[in-house]
Short mmCIF file of C-alpha atoms and ligand atoms in Angstrom, two decimals:
data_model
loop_
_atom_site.label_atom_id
_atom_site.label_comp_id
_atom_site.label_asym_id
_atom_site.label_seq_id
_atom_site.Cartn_x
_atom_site.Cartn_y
_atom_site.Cartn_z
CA UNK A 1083 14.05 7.00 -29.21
CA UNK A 1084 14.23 7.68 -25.46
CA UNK A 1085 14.84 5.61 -22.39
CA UNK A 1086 12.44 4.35 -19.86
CA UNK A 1087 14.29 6.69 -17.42
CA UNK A 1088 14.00 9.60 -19.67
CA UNK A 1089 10.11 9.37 -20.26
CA UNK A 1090 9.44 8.78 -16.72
CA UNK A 1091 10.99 11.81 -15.74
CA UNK A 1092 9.31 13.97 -17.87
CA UNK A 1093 5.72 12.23 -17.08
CA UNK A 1094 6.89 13.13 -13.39
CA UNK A 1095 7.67 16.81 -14.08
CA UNK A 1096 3.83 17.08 -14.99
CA UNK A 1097 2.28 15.84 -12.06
CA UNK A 1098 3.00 16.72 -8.24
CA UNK A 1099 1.25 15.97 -4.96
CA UNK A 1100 -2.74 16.55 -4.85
CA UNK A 1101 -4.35 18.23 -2.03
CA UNK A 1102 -5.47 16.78 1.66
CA UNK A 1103 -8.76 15.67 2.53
CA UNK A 1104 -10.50 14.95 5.97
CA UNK A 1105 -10.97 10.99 5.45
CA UNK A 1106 -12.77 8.34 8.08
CA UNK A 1107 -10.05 6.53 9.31
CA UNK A 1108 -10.65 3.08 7.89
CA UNK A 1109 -10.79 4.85 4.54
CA UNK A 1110 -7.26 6.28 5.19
CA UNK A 1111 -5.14 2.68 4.73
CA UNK A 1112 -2.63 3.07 2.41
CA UNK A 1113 -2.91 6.72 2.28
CA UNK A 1114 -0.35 9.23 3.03
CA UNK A 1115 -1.01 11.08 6.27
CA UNK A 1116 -1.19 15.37 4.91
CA UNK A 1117 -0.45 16.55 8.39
CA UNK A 1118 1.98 15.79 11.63
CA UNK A 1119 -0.25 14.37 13.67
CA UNK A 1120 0.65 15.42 17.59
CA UNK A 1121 -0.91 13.82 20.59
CA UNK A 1122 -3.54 15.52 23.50
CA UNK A 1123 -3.64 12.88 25.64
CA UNK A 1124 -0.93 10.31 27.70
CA UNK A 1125 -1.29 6.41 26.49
CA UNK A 1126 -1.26 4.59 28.39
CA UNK A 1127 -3.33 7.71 30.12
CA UNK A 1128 -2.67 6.28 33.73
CA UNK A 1129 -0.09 3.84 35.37
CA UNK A 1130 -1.88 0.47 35.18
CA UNK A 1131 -1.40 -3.43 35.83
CA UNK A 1132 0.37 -5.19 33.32
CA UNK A 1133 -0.75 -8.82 34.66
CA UNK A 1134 -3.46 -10.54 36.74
CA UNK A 1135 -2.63 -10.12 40.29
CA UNK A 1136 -2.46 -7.94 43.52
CA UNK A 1137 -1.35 -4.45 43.68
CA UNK A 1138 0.67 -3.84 46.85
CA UNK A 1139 3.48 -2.22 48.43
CA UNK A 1140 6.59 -3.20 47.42
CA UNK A 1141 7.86 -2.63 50.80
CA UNK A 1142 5.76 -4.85 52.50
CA UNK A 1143 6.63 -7.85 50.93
CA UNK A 1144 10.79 -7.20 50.93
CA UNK A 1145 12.29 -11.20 51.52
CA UNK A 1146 9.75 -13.27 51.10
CA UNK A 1147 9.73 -16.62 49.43
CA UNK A 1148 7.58 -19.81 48.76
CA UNK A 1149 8.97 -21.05 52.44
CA UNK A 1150 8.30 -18.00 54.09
CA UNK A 1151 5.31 -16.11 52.51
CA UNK A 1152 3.96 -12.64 53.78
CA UNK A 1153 -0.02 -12.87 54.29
CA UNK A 1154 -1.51 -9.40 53.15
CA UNK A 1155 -5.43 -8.58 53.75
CA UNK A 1156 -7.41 -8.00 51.06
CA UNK A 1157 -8.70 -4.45 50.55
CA UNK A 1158 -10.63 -4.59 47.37
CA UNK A 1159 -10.69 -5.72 43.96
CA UNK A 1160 -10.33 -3.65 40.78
CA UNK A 1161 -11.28 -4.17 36.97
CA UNK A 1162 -9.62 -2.82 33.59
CA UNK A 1163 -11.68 0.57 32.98
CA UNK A 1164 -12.33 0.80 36.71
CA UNK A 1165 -10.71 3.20 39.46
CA UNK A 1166 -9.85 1.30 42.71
CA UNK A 1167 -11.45 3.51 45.38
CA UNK A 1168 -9.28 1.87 48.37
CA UNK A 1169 -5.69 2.98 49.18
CA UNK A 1170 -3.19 0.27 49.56
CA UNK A 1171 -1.37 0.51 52.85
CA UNK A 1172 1.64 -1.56 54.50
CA UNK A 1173 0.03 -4.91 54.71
CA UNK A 1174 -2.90 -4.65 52.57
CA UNK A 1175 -3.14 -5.94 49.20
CA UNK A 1176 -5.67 -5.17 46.12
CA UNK A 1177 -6.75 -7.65 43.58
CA UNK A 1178 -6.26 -6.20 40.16
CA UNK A 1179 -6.48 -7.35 36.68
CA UNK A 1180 -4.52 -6.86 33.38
CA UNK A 1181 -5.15 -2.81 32.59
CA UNK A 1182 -6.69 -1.65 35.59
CA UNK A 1183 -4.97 1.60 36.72
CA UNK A 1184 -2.70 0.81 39.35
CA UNK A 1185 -4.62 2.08 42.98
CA UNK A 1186 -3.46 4.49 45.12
CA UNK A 1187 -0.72 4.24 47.52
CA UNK A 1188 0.65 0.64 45.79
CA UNK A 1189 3.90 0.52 43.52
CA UNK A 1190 4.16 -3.16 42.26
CA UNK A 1191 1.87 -6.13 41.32
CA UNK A 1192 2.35 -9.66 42.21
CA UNK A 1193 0.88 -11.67 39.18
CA UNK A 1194 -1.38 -14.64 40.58
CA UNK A 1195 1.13 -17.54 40.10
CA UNK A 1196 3.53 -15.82 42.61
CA UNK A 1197 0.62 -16.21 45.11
CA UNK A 1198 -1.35 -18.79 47.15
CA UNK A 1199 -4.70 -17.59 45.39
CA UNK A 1200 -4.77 -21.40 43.65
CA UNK A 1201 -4.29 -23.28 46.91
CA UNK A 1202 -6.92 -21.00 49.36
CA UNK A 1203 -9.66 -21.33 46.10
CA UNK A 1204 -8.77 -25.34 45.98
CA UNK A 1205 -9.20 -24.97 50.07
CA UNK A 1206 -13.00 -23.08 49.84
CA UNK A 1207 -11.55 -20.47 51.86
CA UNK A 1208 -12.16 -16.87 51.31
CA UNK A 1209 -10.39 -14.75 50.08
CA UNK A 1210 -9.87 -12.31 52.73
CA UNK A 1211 -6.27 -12.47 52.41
CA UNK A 1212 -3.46 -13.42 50.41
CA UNK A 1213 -0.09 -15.32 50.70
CA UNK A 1214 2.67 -13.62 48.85
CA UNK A 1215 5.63 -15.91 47.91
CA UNK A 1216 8.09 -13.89 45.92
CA UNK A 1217 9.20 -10.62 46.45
CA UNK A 1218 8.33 -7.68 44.37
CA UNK A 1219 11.17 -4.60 42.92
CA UNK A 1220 9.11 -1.22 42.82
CA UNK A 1221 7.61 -0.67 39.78
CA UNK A 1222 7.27 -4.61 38.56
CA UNK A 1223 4.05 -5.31 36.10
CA UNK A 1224 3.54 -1.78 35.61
CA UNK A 1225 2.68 0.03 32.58
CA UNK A 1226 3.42 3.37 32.87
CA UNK A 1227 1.17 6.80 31.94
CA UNK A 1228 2.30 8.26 28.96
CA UNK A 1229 5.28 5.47 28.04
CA UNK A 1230 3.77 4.27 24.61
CA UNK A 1231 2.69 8.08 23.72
CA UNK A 1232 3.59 11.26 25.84
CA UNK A 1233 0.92 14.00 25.21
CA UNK A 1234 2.13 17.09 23.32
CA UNK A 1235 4.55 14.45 21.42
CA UNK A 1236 4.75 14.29 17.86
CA UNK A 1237 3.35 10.74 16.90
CA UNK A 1238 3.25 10.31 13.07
CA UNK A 1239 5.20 12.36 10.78
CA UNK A 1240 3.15 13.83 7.21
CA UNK A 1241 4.10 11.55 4.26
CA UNK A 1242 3.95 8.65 6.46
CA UNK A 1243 1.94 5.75 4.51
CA UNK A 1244 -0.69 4.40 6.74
CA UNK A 1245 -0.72 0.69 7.64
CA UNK A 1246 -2.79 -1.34 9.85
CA UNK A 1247 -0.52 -0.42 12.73
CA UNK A 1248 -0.73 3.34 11.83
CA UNK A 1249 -4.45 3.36 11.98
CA UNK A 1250 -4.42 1.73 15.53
CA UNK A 1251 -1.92 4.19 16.49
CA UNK A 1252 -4.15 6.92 15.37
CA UNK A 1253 -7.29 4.65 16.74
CA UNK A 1254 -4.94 4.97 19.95
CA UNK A 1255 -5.53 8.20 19.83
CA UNK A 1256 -8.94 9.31 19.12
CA UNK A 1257 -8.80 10.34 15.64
CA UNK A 1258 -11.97 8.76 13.80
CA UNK A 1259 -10.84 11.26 10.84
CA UNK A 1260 -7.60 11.72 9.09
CA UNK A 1261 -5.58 14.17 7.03
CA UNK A 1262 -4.64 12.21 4.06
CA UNK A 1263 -3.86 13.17 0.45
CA UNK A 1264 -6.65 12.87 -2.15
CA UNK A 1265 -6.68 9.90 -4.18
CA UNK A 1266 -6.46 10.71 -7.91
CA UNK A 1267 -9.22 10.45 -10.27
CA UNK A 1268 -7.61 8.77 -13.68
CA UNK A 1269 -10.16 9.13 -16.65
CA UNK A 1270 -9.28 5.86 -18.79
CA UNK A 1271 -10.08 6.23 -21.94
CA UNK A 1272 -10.22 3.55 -24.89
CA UNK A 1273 -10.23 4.21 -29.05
CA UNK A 1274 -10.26 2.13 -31.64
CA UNK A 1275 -13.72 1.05 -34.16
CA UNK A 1276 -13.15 -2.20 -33.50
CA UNK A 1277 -13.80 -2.24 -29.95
CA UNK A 1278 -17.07 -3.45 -28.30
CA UNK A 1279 -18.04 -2.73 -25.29
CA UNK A 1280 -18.26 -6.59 -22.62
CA UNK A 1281 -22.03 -5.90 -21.88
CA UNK A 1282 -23.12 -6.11 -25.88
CA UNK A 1283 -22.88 -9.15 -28.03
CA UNK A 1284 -19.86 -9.53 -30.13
CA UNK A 1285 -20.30 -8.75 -33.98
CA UNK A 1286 -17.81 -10.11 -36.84
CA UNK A 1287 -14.29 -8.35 -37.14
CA UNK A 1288 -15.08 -6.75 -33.64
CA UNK A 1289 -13.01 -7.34 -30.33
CA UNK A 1290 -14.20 -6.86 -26.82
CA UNK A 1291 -12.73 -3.73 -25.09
CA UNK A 1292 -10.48 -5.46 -22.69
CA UNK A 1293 -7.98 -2.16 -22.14
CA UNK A 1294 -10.44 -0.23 -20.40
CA UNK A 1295 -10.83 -2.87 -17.79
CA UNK A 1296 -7.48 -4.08 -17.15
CA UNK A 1297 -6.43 -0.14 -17.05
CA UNK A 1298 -8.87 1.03 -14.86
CA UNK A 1299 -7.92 -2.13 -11.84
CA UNK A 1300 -4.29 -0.75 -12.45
CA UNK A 1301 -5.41 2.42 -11.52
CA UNK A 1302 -7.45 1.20 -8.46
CA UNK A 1303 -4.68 -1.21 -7.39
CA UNK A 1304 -2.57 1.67 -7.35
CA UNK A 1305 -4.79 4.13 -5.43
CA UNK A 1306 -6.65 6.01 -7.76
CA UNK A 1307 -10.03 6.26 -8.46
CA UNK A 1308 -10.64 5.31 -12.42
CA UNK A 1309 -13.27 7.07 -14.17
CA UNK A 1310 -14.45 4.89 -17.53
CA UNK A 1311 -14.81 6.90 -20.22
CA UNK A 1312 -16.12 3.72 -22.55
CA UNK A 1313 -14.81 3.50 -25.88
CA UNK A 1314 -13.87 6.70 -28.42
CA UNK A 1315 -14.23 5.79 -32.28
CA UNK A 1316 -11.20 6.51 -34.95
CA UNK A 1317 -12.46 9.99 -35.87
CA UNK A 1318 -11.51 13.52 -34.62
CA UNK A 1319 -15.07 14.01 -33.51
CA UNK A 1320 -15.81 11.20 -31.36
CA UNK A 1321 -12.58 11.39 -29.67
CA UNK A 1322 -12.69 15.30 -28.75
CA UNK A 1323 -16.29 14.83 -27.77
CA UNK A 1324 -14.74 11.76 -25.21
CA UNK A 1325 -11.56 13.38 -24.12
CA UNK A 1326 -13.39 16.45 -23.07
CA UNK A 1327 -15.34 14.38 -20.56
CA UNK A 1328 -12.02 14.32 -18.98
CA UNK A 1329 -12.39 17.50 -17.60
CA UNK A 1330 -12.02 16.93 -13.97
CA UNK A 1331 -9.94 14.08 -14.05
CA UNK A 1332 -6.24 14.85 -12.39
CA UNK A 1333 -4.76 12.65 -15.56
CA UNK A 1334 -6.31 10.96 -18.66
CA UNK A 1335 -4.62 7.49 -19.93
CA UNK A 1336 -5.68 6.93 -23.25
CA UNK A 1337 -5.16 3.46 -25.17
CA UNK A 1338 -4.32 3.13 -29.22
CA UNK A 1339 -4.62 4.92 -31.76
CA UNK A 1340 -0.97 6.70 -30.95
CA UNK A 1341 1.16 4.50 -33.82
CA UNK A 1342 1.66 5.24 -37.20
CA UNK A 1343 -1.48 3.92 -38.50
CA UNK A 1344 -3.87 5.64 -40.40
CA UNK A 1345 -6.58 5.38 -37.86
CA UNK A 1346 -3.93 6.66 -35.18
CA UNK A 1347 -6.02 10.02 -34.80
CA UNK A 1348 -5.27 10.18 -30.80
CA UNK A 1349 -2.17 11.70 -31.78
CA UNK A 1350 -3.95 14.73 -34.12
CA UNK A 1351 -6.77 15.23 -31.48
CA UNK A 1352 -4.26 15.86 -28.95
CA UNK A 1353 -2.29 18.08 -31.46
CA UNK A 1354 -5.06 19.97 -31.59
CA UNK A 1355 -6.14 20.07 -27.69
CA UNK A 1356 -2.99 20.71 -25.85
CA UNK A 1357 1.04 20.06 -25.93
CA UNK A 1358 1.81 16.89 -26.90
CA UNK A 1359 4.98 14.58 -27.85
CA UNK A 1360 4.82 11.76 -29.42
CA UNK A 1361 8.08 9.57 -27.97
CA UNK A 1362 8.98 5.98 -29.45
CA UNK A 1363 10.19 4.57 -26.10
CA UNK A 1364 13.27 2.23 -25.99
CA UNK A 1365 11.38 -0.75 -24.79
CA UNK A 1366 9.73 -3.59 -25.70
CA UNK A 1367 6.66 -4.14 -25.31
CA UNK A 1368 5.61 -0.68 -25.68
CA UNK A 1369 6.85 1.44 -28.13
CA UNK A 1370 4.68 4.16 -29.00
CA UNK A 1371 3.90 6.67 -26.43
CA UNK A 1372 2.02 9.65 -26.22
CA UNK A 1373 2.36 12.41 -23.14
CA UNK A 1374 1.57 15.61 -23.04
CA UNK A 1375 -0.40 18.34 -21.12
CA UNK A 1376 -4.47 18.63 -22.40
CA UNK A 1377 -6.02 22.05 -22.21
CA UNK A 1378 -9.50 21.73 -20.87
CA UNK A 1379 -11.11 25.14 -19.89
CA UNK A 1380 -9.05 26.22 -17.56
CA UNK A 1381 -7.40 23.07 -17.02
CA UNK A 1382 -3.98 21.33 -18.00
CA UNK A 1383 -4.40 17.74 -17.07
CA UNK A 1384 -1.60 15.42 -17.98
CA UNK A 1385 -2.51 12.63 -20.77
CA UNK A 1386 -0.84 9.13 -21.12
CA UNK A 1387 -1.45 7.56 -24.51
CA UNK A 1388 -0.81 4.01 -24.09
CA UNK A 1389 -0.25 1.48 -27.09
CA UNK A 1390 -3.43 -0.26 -27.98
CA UNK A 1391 -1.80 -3.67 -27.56
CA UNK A 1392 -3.41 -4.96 -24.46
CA UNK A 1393 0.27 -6.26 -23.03
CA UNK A 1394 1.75 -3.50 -23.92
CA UNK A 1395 -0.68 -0.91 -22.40
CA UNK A 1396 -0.24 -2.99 -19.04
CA UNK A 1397 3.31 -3.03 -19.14
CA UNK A 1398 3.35 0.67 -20.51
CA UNK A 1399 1.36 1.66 -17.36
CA UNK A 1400 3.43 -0.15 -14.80
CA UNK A 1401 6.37 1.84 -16.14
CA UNK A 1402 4.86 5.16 -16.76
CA UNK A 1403 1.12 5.37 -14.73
CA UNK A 1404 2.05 3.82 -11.47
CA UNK A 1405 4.64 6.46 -10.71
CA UNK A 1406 2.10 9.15 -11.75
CA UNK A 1407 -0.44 7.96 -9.17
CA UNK A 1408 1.99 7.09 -6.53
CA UNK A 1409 3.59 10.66 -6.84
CA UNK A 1410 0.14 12.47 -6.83
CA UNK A 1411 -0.64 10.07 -3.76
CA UNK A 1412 2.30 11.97 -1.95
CA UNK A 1413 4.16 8.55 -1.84
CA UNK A 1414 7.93 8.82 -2.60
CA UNK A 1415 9.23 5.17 -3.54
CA UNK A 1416 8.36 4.68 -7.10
CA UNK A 1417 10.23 1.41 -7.77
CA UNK A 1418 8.32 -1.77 -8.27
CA UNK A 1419 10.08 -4.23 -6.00
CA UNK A 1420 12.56 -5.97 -7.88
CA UNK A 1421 14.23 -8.90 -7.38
CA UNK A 1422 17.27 -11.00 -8.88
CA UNK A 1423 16.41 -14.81 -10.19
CA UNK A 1424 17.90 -17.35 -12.18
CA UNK A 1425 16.44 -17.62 -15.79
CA UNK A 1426 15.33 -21.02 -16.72
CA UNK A 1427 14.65 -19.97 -20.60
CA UNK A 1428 16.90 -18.29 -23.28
CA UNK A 1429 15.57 -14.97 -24.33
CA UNK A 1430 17.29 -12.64 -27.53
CA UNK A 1431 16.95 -9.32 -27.75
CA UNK A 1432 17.23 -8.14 -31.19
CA UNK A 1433 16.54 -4.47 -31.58
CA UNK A 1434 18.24 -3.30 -28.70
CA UNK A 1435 15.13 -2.07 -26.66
CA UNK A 1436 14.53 -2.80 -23.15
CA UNK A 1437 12.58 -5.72 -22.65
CA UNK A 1438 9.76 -6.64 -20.10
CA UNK A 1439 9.09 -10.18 -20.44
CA UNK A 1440 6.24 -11.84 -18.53
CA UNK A 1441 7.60 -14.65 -16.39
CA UNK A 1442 6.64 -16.65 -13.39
CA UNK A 1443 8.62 -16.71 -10.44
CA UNK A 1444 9.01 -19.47 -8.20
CA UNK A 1445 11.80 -20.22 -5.09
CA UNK A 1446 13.27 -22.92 -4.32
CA UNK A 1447 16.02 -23.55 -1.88
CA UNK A 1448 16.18 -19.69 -0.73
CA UNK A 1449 16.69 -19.10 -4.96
CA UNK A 1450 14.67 -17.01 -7.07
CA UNK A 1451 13.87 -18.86 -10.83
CA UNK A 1452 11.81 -16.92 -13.77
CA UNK A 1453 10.33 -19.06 -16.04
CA UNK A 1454 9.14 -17.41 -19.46
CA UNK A 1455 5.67 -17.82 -19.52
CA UNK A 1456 5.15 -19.44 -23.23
CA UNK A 1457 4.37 -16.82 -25.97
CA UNK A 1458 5.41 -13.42 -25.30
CA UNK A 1459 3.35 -11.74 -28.03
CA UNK A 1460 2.05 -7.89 -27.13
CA UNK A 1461 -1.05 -8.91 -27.71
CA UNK A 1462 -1.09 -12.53 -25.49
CA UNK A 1463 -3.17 -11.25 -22.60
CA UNK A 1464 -3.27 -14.50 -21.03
CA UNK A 1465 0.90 -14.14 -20.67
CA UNK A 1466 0.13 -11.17 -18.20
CA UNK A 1467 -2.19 -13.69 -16.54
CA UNK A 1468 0.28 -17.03 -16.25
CA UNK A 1469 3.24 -14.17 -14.65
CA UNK A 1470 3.73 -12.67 -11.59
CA UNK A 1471 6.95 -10.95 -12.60
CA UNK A 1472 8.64 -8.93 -15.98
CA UNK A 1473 12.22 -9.71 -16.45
CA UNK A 1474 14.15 -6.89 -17.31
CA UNK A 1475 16.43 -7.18 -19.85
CA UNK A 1476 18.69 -4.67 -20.44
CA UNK A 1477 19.07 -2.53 -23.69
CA UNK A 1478 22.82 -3.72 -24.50
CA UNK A 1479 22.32 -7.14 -23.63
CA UNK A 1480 21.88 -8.61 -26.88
CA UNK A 1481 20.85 -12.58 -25.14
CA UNK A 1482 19.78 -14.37 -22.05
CA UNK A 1483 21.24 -17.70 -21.49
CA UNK A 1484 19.42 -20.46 -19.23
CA UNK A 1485 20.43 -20.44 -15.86
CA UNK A 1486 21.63 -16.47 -15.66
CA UNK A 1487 21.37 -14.05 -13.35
CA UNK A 1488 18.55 -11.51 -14.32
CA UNK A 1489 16.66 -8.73 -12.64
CA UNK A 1490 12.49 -9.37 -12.62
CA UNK A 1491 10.07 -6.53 -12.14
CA UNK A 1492 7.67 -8.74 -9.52
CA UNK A 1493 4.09 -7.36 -10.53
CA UNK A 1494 2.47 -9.34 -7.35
CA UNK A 1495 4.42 -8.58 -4.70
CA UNK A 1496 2.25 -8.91 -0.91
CA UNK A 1497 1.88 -5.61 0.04
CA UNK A 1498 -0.16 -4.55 -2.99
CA UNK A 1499 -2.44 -6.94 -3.11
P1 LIG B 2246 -3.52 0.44 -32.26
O1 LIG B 2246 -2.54 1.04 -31.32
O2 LIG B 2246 -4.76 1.22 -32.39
O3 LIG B 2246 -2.88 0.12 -33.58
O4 LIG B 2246 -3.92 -0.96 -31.62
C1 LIG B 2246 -2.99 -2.02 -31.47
C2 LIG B 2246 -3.67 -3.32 -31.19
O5 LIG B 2246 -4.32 -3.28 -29.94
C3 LIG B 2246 -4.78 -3.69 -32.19
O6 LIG B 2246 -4.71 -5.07 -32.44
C4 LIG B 2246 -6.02 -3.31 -31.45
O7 LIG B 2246 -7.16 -4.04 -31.91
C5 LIG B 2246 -5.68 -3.67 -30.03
N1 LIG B 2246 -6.47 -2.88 -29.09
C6 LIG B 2246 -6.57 -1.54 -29.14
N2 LIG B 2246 -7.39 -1.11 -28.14
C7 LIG B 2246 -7.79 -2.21 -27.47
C8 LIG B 2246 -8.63 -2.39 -26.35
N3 LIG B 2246 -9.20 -1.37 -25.73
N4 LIG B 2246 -8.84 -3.65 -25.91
C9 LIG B 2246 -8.26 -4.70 -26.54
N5 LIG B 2246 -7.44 -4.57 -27.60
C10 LIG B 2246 -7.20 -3.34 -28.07
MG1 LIG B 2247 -6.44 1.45 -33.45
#
């Protein structure tokens, strides 16, 4: 048997970062940026208002307060997107809004409050001119050109992960395409003669395909693109025939068929089409594992062979397939987010194996609690459904006691959903 750590490494040594591709920008979120992305142009691109008000000279209004205001003349007006084509001289003022570029020949802006605009509208009179009542440092409510992004400046670094705020930077910028790494296409592949497919009816001693489904929103959760293979039958026939439609996939995950059974044939056809191993895994759920490279033409694509126990594939995949994609994404943080709770169940574990167990999580008073979430059978789908979390016990830890400090795996955690 080897550890989790030891079969993730190896499944990591067989894949590596895909290619870029040109992608529209609002397809680029949560994609890692291929290229440094440098700016051509100043942003702000020119020195502009930061508030409502009037653009003058600071100069002109040096020592004045509410008692003894400074009356400027009005020169003009000017809008965000708009060049003022008056110059502001000693004396004169310019009434300017909230982005428009600052005019020519003025060096602060008085916001409207720190006027008498309110008491001349009240009054009917126009506005011709303007009483200033507080005095103005050079430079005050002024953005200036270039002090969010110099151009020629290196913005965004490659391997940056693109948020929302990334994309507006980039927006910012004028880039309505982006150099992002290619999202991985994951063939998902499902064996077994008992399975039937959700859109036909459901016959005696037959089970609905669930793997295929549950695998394949992993995979798209995750950032690849899954490619349904359907269902592959327990003979060496039907499953070459499937796995070969795998061709152009950039990895193949594969459920059953890889224990000791009889029927386990995954394991022969893969024998047969590339270099496999065949690991028993020291964790629980999850056993049996296949990986191995698949020769396909000219092609080696990487194959997962997941237990056929519908908890365990998830739980298998977590471990194994989310690192995969997130590697071949170009991200570099593998590690679910983990978090430390306080159990509120007793858990044994027997055989020595790492366990995942599916709890729920809940806090209360700034404290984590996992709660075991009733039967923890491999094959109790609906335990994957009740938890939000796996609670990671560790190999040598033979029992969990109620109330102890424990590490849980949180499988909803904001940021990927
Ligand atoms: P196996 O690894 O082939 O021995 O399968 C282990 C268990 O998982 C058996 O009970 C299978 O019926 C079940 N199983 C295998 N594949 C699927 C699937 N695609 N959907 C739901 N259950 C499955
Ligand atoms: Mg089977």
């Amino acid at each position: 048997m080897i550890s989790v750590e030891e079969a993730l490494e190896k499944v990591l040594s067989y894949v590596d970062v895909l290619e870029p591709e040109n992608e529209p920008i609002l397809n680029s979120l949560g994609r890692v940026l291929a290229e440094d992305v440098y700016s051509d142009i100043n942003i702000p691109p020119l020195d502009n208002s930061a508030m409502d008000g009037y653009a003058v000279q600071a100069e002109s209004i040096e020592g004045v307060s509410p008692s003894s205001p400074r009356i400027l003349r009005i020169i003009g007006e000017v809008a965000a997107g708009y060049i003022a084509r008056e110059e502001v001289t000693p004396g004169t003022a310019i009434r300017i809004m909230t982005g428009a570029p600052i005019p020519k020949g003025a060096n602060a802006v008085v916001q409207f409050e720190n006027t008498d605009e309110e008491k001349r509208k009240a009054a009917k009179k126009p506005l011709t001119e303007i009483g200033i009542l507080r005095q103005a440092a050079k430079g005050l409510n002024i953005r200036w050109a270039g002090e969010d992004i110099s151009s020629g400046s290196l913005v965004l670094k490659a391997g940056t992960v693109l948020r929302p705020q990334e994309i507006g930077v980039l927006a910012s910028l004028g880039k309505d395409v982006v150099p992002v790494i290619r999202r991985p296409v994951v063939a998902v592949l499902a064996t077994g003669d008992e399975l039937v497919d959700i859109k036909e009816p459901l016959p005696p001693g037959k089970i609905y395909n669930s793997n295929t489904y549950s695998l394949a929103a992993q995979v798209s959760r995750y950032g690849g693109v899954p490619k349904i293979l359907g269902i592959a039958r327990d003979n060496i026939k039907a499953l070459e025939d499937k796995i070969k439609q795998a061709r152009d996939a950039d990895l193949l995950i594969t459920s059953a068929g890889v224990s000791v059974g009889e029927y386990d044939v995954v394991k022969d056809v893969l024998a047969r089409l590339g270099e496999v191993t065949f690991w028993t895994v020291r964790m629980k759920p999850g056993k049996p594992l296949a990986f191995g490279l698949l020769h396909l033409g000219k092609r080696k694509i990487p194959h997962l062979g997941l237990p056929g126990n519908p908890v365990s594939s998830m739980i298998a995949f977590e471990q194994f397939a989310r690192p995969a994609i997130l590697k071949m994404l170009g991200k570099k943080d593998f590690a679910k987010p983990t978090i430390k709770a306080k159990s509120e169940g007793r858990l044994e574990n027997k055989d020595r194996r790492r366990v995942f167990a599916r709890v729920r999580v809940t806090k209360r008073d700034g404290q984590y609690f996992a709660r075991l979430v009733g039967p923890q059978g491999s094959g109790i789908l609906t335990s994957m459904a009740q938890a939000n979390g796996l609670m990671i016990v560790p190999e040598d830890k033979l029992t969990i006691e109620v109330g102890e400090e424990v590490q849980v795996q949180m499988l909803d955690w904001n940021e990927e959903t």
